[in-house]
Amino acid sequence: MTSVLILKLCLVPFLIYLVTLIGRRWGPNAAGWFSALPIVAGPILLTMALEQGSGFVATAAANTVLAVIAVVVFCLAYAWAAHRFGVVGSLLAALAAYAVAVAGLQLVELPLLPGFALVVGVLLVASRLFPPLASGDAAARSGRQPNDLPLRMLAGAALSFTVTCAAASLGPRLSGVFAMFPVMGTILVGFSHYGSGRDYAVNILRGMVRGYYAFATFCVVLSLLLRQQPVALAFALAAVSALAVQLLSKRGMRFATKDQARRA
């Protein structure tokens, strides 16, 4: 767990830095989409496999697939709460919804592939459940670039430390769930909502949901292969599969953006 903590404290601030710059260069949808890649969870699961064994991580990855649903609930709850509340109120509502979703998922026992099918179905529906955006707000305020990068990175490291310590005594099932705790969502969306407006933050959440197809694919392939293949090969094939799905989702995101523009 010490290695996992050190890895998180190094990777999460770096990823927050990178995704923030992507958002400022290519927009909030691109930032959210990129942040859904298993750049943080992948190395953490690899460290767990080396420390705890491939069987432990195969179980954890299988439960991480279903945990995507809880993160989707977080994204939708924040998007809708932001209509009525500021950053703090929206985060509290989203984290409460996430906790309820995690509790509900503990009551669900699904084999890996049916669970993956459920997650894909939830992602397909979730993209249509976001609230409409106010005309022009995201575009008008996305150019603002507050000098908050150091604070974002520090907050990300602190939140990662807290979550990792809380999960230290958990078994493989809850460890898999906590691997999907919305650290990126909490930091990126909270700071973006404060600095660039509600619509900018909601667009990040939209991008995240569209990117989680790749994350779910990574976890499924990893869980299947770790029981039969060497650790290095399992992670390499899972990463290649996730990248292929992510590139396909980018196409879908482009079409969705055009459709949203036509409706506006």
CSV table of C-alpha atoms in Angstrom, one decimal:
chain,number,residue,atom,x,y,z
A,1,MET,CA,0.0,0.0,0.0
A,2,THR,CA,3.0,2.3,0.6
A,3,SER,CA,4.0,1.9,-3.1
A,4,VAL,CA,0.4,2.6,-4.2
A,5,LEU,CA,0.3,5.7,-2.1
A,6,ILE,CA,3.6,7.0,-3.5
A,7,LEU,CA,2.5,6.3,-7.0
A,8,LYS,CA,-0.7,8.1,-6.5
A,9,LEU,CA,1.0,11.1,-5.0
A,10,CYS,CA,3.2,11.3,-8.1
A,11,LEU,CA,0.8,10.5,-10.8
A,12,VAL,CA,-2.4,12.3,-9.8
A,13,PRO,CA,-0.9,15.9,-9.6
A,14,PHE,CA,0.9,15.3,-12.9
A,15,LEU,CA,-2.3,14.1,-14.6
A,16,ILE,CA,-4.3,17.1,-13.1
A,17,TYR,CA,-1.6,19.4,-14.5
A,18,LEU,CA,-1.7,17.7,-18.0
A,19,VAL,CA,-5.5,17.6,-18.2
A,20,THR,CA,-5.9,21.2,-17.1
A,21,LEU,CA,-3.6,22.2,-20.0
A,22,ILE,CA,-5.5,20.0,-22.4
A,23,GLY,CA,-8.7,21.7,-21.3
A,24,ARG,CA,-7.3,25.2,-21.9
A,25,ARG,CA,-5.9,24.2,-25.3
A,26,TRP,CA,-8.7,22.0,-26.7
A,27,GLY,CA,-11.7,22.6,-24.5
A,28,PRO,CA,-13.5,20.9,-21.6
A,29,ASN,CA,-14.8,17.9,-23.5
A,30,ALA,CA,-11.3,17.0,-24.5
A,31,ALA,CA,-10.1,17.4,-20.9
A,32,GLY,CA,-12.8,15.1,-19.6
A,33,TRP,CA,-12.3,12.5,-22.3
A,34,PHE,CA,-8.6,12.3,-21.7
A,35,SER,CA,-8.9,12.1,-17.9
A,36,ALA,CA,-11.0,8.9,-18.3
A,37,LEU,CA,-8.0,7.0,-19.6
A,38,PRO,CA,-6.6,4.5,-17.0
A,39,ILE,CA,-3.4,6.6,-16.6
A,40,VAL,CA,-3.7,6.7,-12.8
A,41,ALA,CA,-5.7,3.5,-12.1
A,42,GLY,CA,-3.6,1.4,-14.5
A,43,PRO,CA,-0.2,1.9,-12.7
A,44,ILE,CA,-1.9,1.6,-9.3
A,45,LEU,CA,-3.5,-1.8,-10.3
A,46,LEU,CA,-0.1,-2.9,-11.6
A,47,THR,CA,1.6,-2.1,-8.3
A,48,MET,CA,-1.2,-4.0,-6.5
A,49,ALA,CA,-0.6,-7.0,-8.8
A,50,LEU,CA,3.1,-7.0,-8.0
A,51,GLU,CA,2.4,-6.7,-4.2
A,52,GLN,CA,-0.8,-8.6,-3.7
A,53,GLY,CA,-0.8,-11.0,-6.6
A,54,SER,CA,-2.6,-11.3,-10.0
A,55,GLY,CA,-5.6,-13.0,-8.5
A,56,PHE,CA,-6.2,-10.1,-6.1
A,57,VAL,CA,-6.1,-7.5,-8.9
A,58,ALA,CA,-8.2,-9.7,-11.2
A,59,THR,CA,-11.0,-9.5,-8.6
A,60,ALA,CA,-10.3,-5.8,-7.9
A,61,ALA,CA,-10.4,-4.9,-11.7
A,62,ALA,CA,-13.7,-6.8,-12.1
A,63,ASN,CA,-15.3,-4.7,-9.3
A,64,THR,CA,-13.7,-1.5,-10.7
A,65,VAL,CA,-15.8,-2.1,-13.9
A,66,LEU,CA,-19.1,-1.8,-11.9
A,67,ALA,CA,-17.6,1.1,-10.0
A,68,VAL,CA,-17.8,3.1,-13.3
A,69,ILE,CA,-21.6,3.3,-12.7
A,70,ALA,CA,-20.9,5.1,-9.4
A,71,VAL,CA,-18.7,7.6,-11.1
A,72,VAL,CA,-21.4,8.2,-13.8
A,73,VAL,CA,-23.8,8.9,-10.9
A,74,PHE,CA,-21.3,11.4,-9.5
A,75,CYS,CA,-21.0,13.2,-12.9
A,76,LEU,CA,-24.8,13.4,-13.5
A,77,ALA,CA,-25.5,14.5,-9.9
A,78,TYR,CA,-22.9,17.3,-10.1
A,79,ALA,CA,-24.2,18.5,-13.5
A,80,TRP,CA,-27.8,18.8,-12.2
A,81,ALA,CA,-26.9,20.2,-8.8
A,82,ALA,CA,-24.8,22.9,-10.4
A,83,HIS,CA,-28.0,24.4,-11.8
A,84,ARG,CA,-29.0,25.3,-8.2
A,85,PHE,CA,-25.8,25.4,-6.2
A,86,GLY,CA,-22.2,26.6,-6.3
A,87,VAL,CA,-19.1,24.5,-6.2
A,88,VAL,CA,-19.4,23.3,-2.6
A,89,GLY,CA,-23.1,22.5,-2.8
A,90,SER,CA,-22.6,20.7,-6.1
A,91,LEU,CA,-19.7,18.6,-4.8
A,92,LEU,CA,-21.5,17.6,-1.7
A,93,ALA,CA,-24.5,16.5,-3.7
A,94,ALA,CA,-22.4,14.6,-6.2
A,95,LEU,CA,-20.3,12.9,-3.5
A,96,ALA,CA,-23.5,11.9,-1.6
A,97,ALA,CA,-24.9,10.4,-4.7
A,98,TYR,CA,-21.6,8.6,-5.3
A,99,ALA,CA,-21.7,7.1,-1.8
A,100,VAL,CA,-25.3,5.9,-2.3
A,101,ALA,CA,-24.4,4.4,-5.6
A,102,VAL,CA,-21.4,2.6,-4.1
A,103,ALA,CA,-23.6,1.2,-1.3
A,104,GLY,CA,-26.1,0.0,-3.9
A,105,LEU,CA,-23.4,-1.7,-6.0
A,106,GLN,CA,-22.3,-3.7,-2.9
A,107,LEU,CA,-25.7,-5.4,-3.1
A,108,VAL,CA,-25.1,-6.4,-6.7
A,109,GLU,CA,-23.4,-9.6,-7.7
A,110,LEU,CA,-22.8,-9.9,-11.5
A,111,PRO,CA,-20.3,-11.9,-13.5
A,112,LEU,CA,-17.7,-9.9,-15.3
A,113,LEU,CA,-19.1,-9.8,-18.8
A,114,PRO,CA,-22.8,-9.1,-17.8
A,115,GLY,CA,-21.4,-6.4,-15.5
A,116,PHE,CA,-19.5,-4.9,-18.4
A,117,ALA,CA,-22.7,-5.0,-20.6
A,118,LEU,CA,-24.6,-3.2,-17.8
A,119,VAL,CA,-21.9,-0.5,-17.6
A,120,VAL,CA,-21.9,0.1,-21.4
A,121,GLY,CA,-25.7,0.4,-21.3
A,122,VAL,CA,-25.4,3.0,-18.4
A,123,LEU,CA,-22.9,5.0,-20.3
A,124,LEU,CA,-25.0,5.0,-23.4
A,125,VAL,CA,-28.0,6.3,-21.5
A,126,ALA,CA,-26.0,8.7,-19.3
A,127,SER,CA,-24.8,10.8,-22.2
A,128,ARG,CA,-28.4,11.8,-22.8
A,129,LEU,CA,-29.2,12.6,-19.2
A,130,PHE,CA,-27.1,15.7,-18.8
A,131,PRO,CA,-28.9,19.0,-18.3
A,132,PRO,CA,-29.0,21.5,-21.2
A,133,LEU,CA,-26.3,24.1,-21.2
A,134,ALA,CA,-27.0,27.8,-21.0
A,135,SER,CA,-26.3,29.5,-24.3
A,136,GLY,CA,-22.8,30.6,-24.8
A,137,ASP,CA,-21.7,30.4,-21.2
A,138,ALA,CA,-19.0,27.7,-21.7
A,139,ALA,CA,-17.6,29.3,-24.8
A,140,ALA,CA,-17.7,32.8,-23.2
A,141,ARG,CA,-15.8,31.8,-20.1
A,142,SER,CA,-13.6,28.9,-21.2
A,143,GLY,CA,-10.8,31.4,-22.1
A,144,ARG,CA,-10.3,32.3,-18.5
A,145,GLN,CA,-7.2,30.7,-17.2
A,146,PRO,CA,-6.8,31.4,-13.4
A,147,ASN,CA,-3.4,30.7,-12.0
A,148,ASP,CA,-4.6,27.8,-9.8
A,149,LEU,CA,-2.5,24.9,-11.2
A,150,PRO,CA,-0.3,24.5,-8.1
A,151,LEU,CA,-3.4,24.5,-5.9
A,152,ARG,CA,-5.2,21.9,-8.1
A,153,MET,CA,-2.1,19.6,-7.9
A,154,LEU,CA,-1.8,20.0,-4.1
A,155,ALA,CA,-5.6,19.3,-3.7
A,156,GLY,CA,-5.3,16.2,-5.9
A,157,ALA,CA,-2.4,14.8,-3.9
A,158,ALA,CA,-4.2,15.4,-0.6
A,159,LEU,CA,-7.4,13.8,-1.8
A,160,SER,CA,-5.4,10.8,-3.2
A,161,PHE,CA,-3.6,10.4,0.1
A,162,THR,CA,-6.9,10.4,2.0
A,163,VAL,CA,-8.7,7.9,-0.3
A,164,THR,CA,-5.7,5.5,-0.4
A,165,CYS,CA,-5.3,5.5,3.4
A,166,ALA,CA,-9.1,4.9,3.8
A,167,ALA,CA,-8.9,1.9,1.5
A,168,ALA,CA,-5.8,0.4,3.0
A,169,SER,CA,-7.6,-2.1,5.1
A,170,LEU,CA,-10.2,-3.1,2.5
A,171,GLY,CA,-10.4,-6.4,0.6
A,172,PRO,CA,-10.2,-6.7,-3.2
A,173,ARG,CA,-13.8,-5.9,-3.8
A,174,LEU,CA,-13.9,-2.5,-2.1
A,175,SER,CA,-10.3,-1.8,-3.2
A,176,GLY,CA,-11.6,-2.1,-6.8
A,177,VAL,CA,-14.4,0.3,-6.0
A,178,PHE,CA,-12.1,2.8,-4.4
A,179,ALA,CA,-9.7,2.7,-7.4
A,180,MET,CA,-12.5,4.5,-9.2
A,181,PHE,CA,-13.1,7.2,-6.5
A,182,PRO,CA,-13.6,10.4,-8.6
A,183,VAL,CA,-10.4,12.2,-7.5
A,184,MET,CA,-10.0,13.7,-11.0
A,185,GLY,CA,-13.7,14.6,-11.2
A,186,THR,CA,-13.7,16.3,-7.8
A,187,ILE,CA,-10.6,18.4,-8.4
A,188,LEU,CA,-11.0,19.2,-12.1
A,189,VAL,CA,-14.7,19.9,-12.0
A,190,GLY,CA,-14.7,21.8,-8.8
A,191,PHE,CA,-11.9,24.2,-9.8
A,192,SER,CA,-13.3,24.6,-13.4
A,193,HIS,CA,-16.7,25.4,-12.0
A,194,TYR,CA,-15.3,28.1,-9.8
A,195,GLY,CA,-12.9,29.5,-12.4
A,196,SER,CA,-14.7,29.0,-15.7
A,197,GLY,CA,-18.3,28.6,-14.9
A,198,ARG,CA,-20.9,25.9,-14.6
A,199,ASP,CA,-21.2,25.0,-18.3
A,200,TYR,CA,-17.5,24.5,-18.6
A,201,ALA,CA,-17.5,22.1,-15.7
A,202,VAL,CA,-20.5,20.2,-17.1
A,203,ASN,CA,-18.7,19.8,-20.4
A,204,ILE,CA,-15.8,18.2,-18.6
A,205,LEU,CA,-18.2,15.7,-17.0
A,206,ARG,CA,-19.7,15.0,-20.4
A,207,GLY,CA,-16.2,14.2,-21.8
A,208,MET,CA,-15.5,11.9,-18.8
A,209,VAL,CA,-18.6,9.9,-19.4
A,210,ARG,CA,-17.7,9.5,-23.1
A,211,GLY,CA,-14.2,8.4,-22.1
A,212,TYR,CA,-15.2,5.7,-19.6
A,213,TYR,CA,-15.9,3.1,-22.3
A,214,ALA,CA,-12.1,2.7,-22.6
A,215,PHE,CA,-11.6,2.5,-18.9
A,216,ALA,CA,-14.2,-0.2,-18.5
A,217,THR,CA,-12.7,-2.1,-21.4
A,218,PHE,CA,-9.2,-1.9,-19.8
A,219,CYS,CA,-10.6,-3.4,-16.5
A,220,VAL,CA,-12.5,-6.2,-18.3
A,221,VAL,CA,-9.5,-7.3,-20.4
A,222,LEU,CA,-7.2,-7.1,-17.4
A,223,SER,CA,-9.5,-9.1,-15.2
A,224,LEU,CA,-9.8,-11.8,-17.9
A,225,LEU,CA,-6.1,-12.0,-18.8
A,226,LEU,CA,-4.6,-11.8,-15.3
A,227,ARG,CA,-6.0,-15.3,-14.5
A,228,GLN,CA,-4.3,-16.9,-17.4
A,229,GLN,CA,-1.4,-14.7,-18.6
A,230,PRO,CA,1.7,-13.1,-17.1
A,231,VAL,CA,1.2,-9.7,-15.5
A,232,ALA,CA,3.2,-7.7,-18.0
A,233,LEU,CA,1.3,-9.2,-21.0
A,234,ALA,CA,-2.1,-8.8,-19.4
A,235,PHE,CA,-1.5,-5.1,-18.7
A,236,ALA,CA,0.0,-4.5,-22.1
A,237,LEU,CA,-3.0,-6.0,-23.9
A,238,ALA,CA,-5.5,-4.2,-21.6
A,239,ALA,CA,-3.8,-0.9,-22.4
A,240,VAL,CA,-3.9,-1.5,-26.2
A,241,SER,CA,-7.6,-2.5,-26.0
A,242,ALA,CA,-8.4,0.7,-24.0
A,243,LEU,CA,-6.5,2.9,-26.4
A,244,ALA,CA,-8.4,1.4,-29.4
A,245,VAL,CA,-11.7,2.0,-27.7
A,246,GLN,CA,-10.7,5.5,-26.7
A,247,LEU,CA,-9.9,6.4,-30.3
A,248,LEU,CA,-13.4,5.1,-31.3
A,249,SER,CA,-15.0,7.1,-28.6
A,250,LYS,CA,-13.3,10.2,-29.8
A,251,ARG,CA,-15.1,9.8,-33.1
A,252,GLY,CA,-18.4,9.5,-31.2
A,253,MET,CA,-17.6,12.5,-29.2
A,254,ARG,CA,-17.0,14.5,-32.4
A,255,PHE,CA,-20.4,13.5,-33.8
A,256,ALA,CA,-22.0,14.3,-30.4
A,257,THR,CA,-20.4,17.7,-30.3
A,258,LYS,CA,-21.7,18.5,-33.9
A,259,ASP,CA,-25.2,17.3,-32.9
A,260,GLN,CA,-25.1,19.5,-29.8
A,261,ALA,CA,-24.1,22.5,-31.9
A,262,ARG,CA,-26.9,21.9,-34.4
A,263,ARG,CA,-29.5,21.8,-31.5
A,264,ALA,CA,-28.1,25.0,-30.1
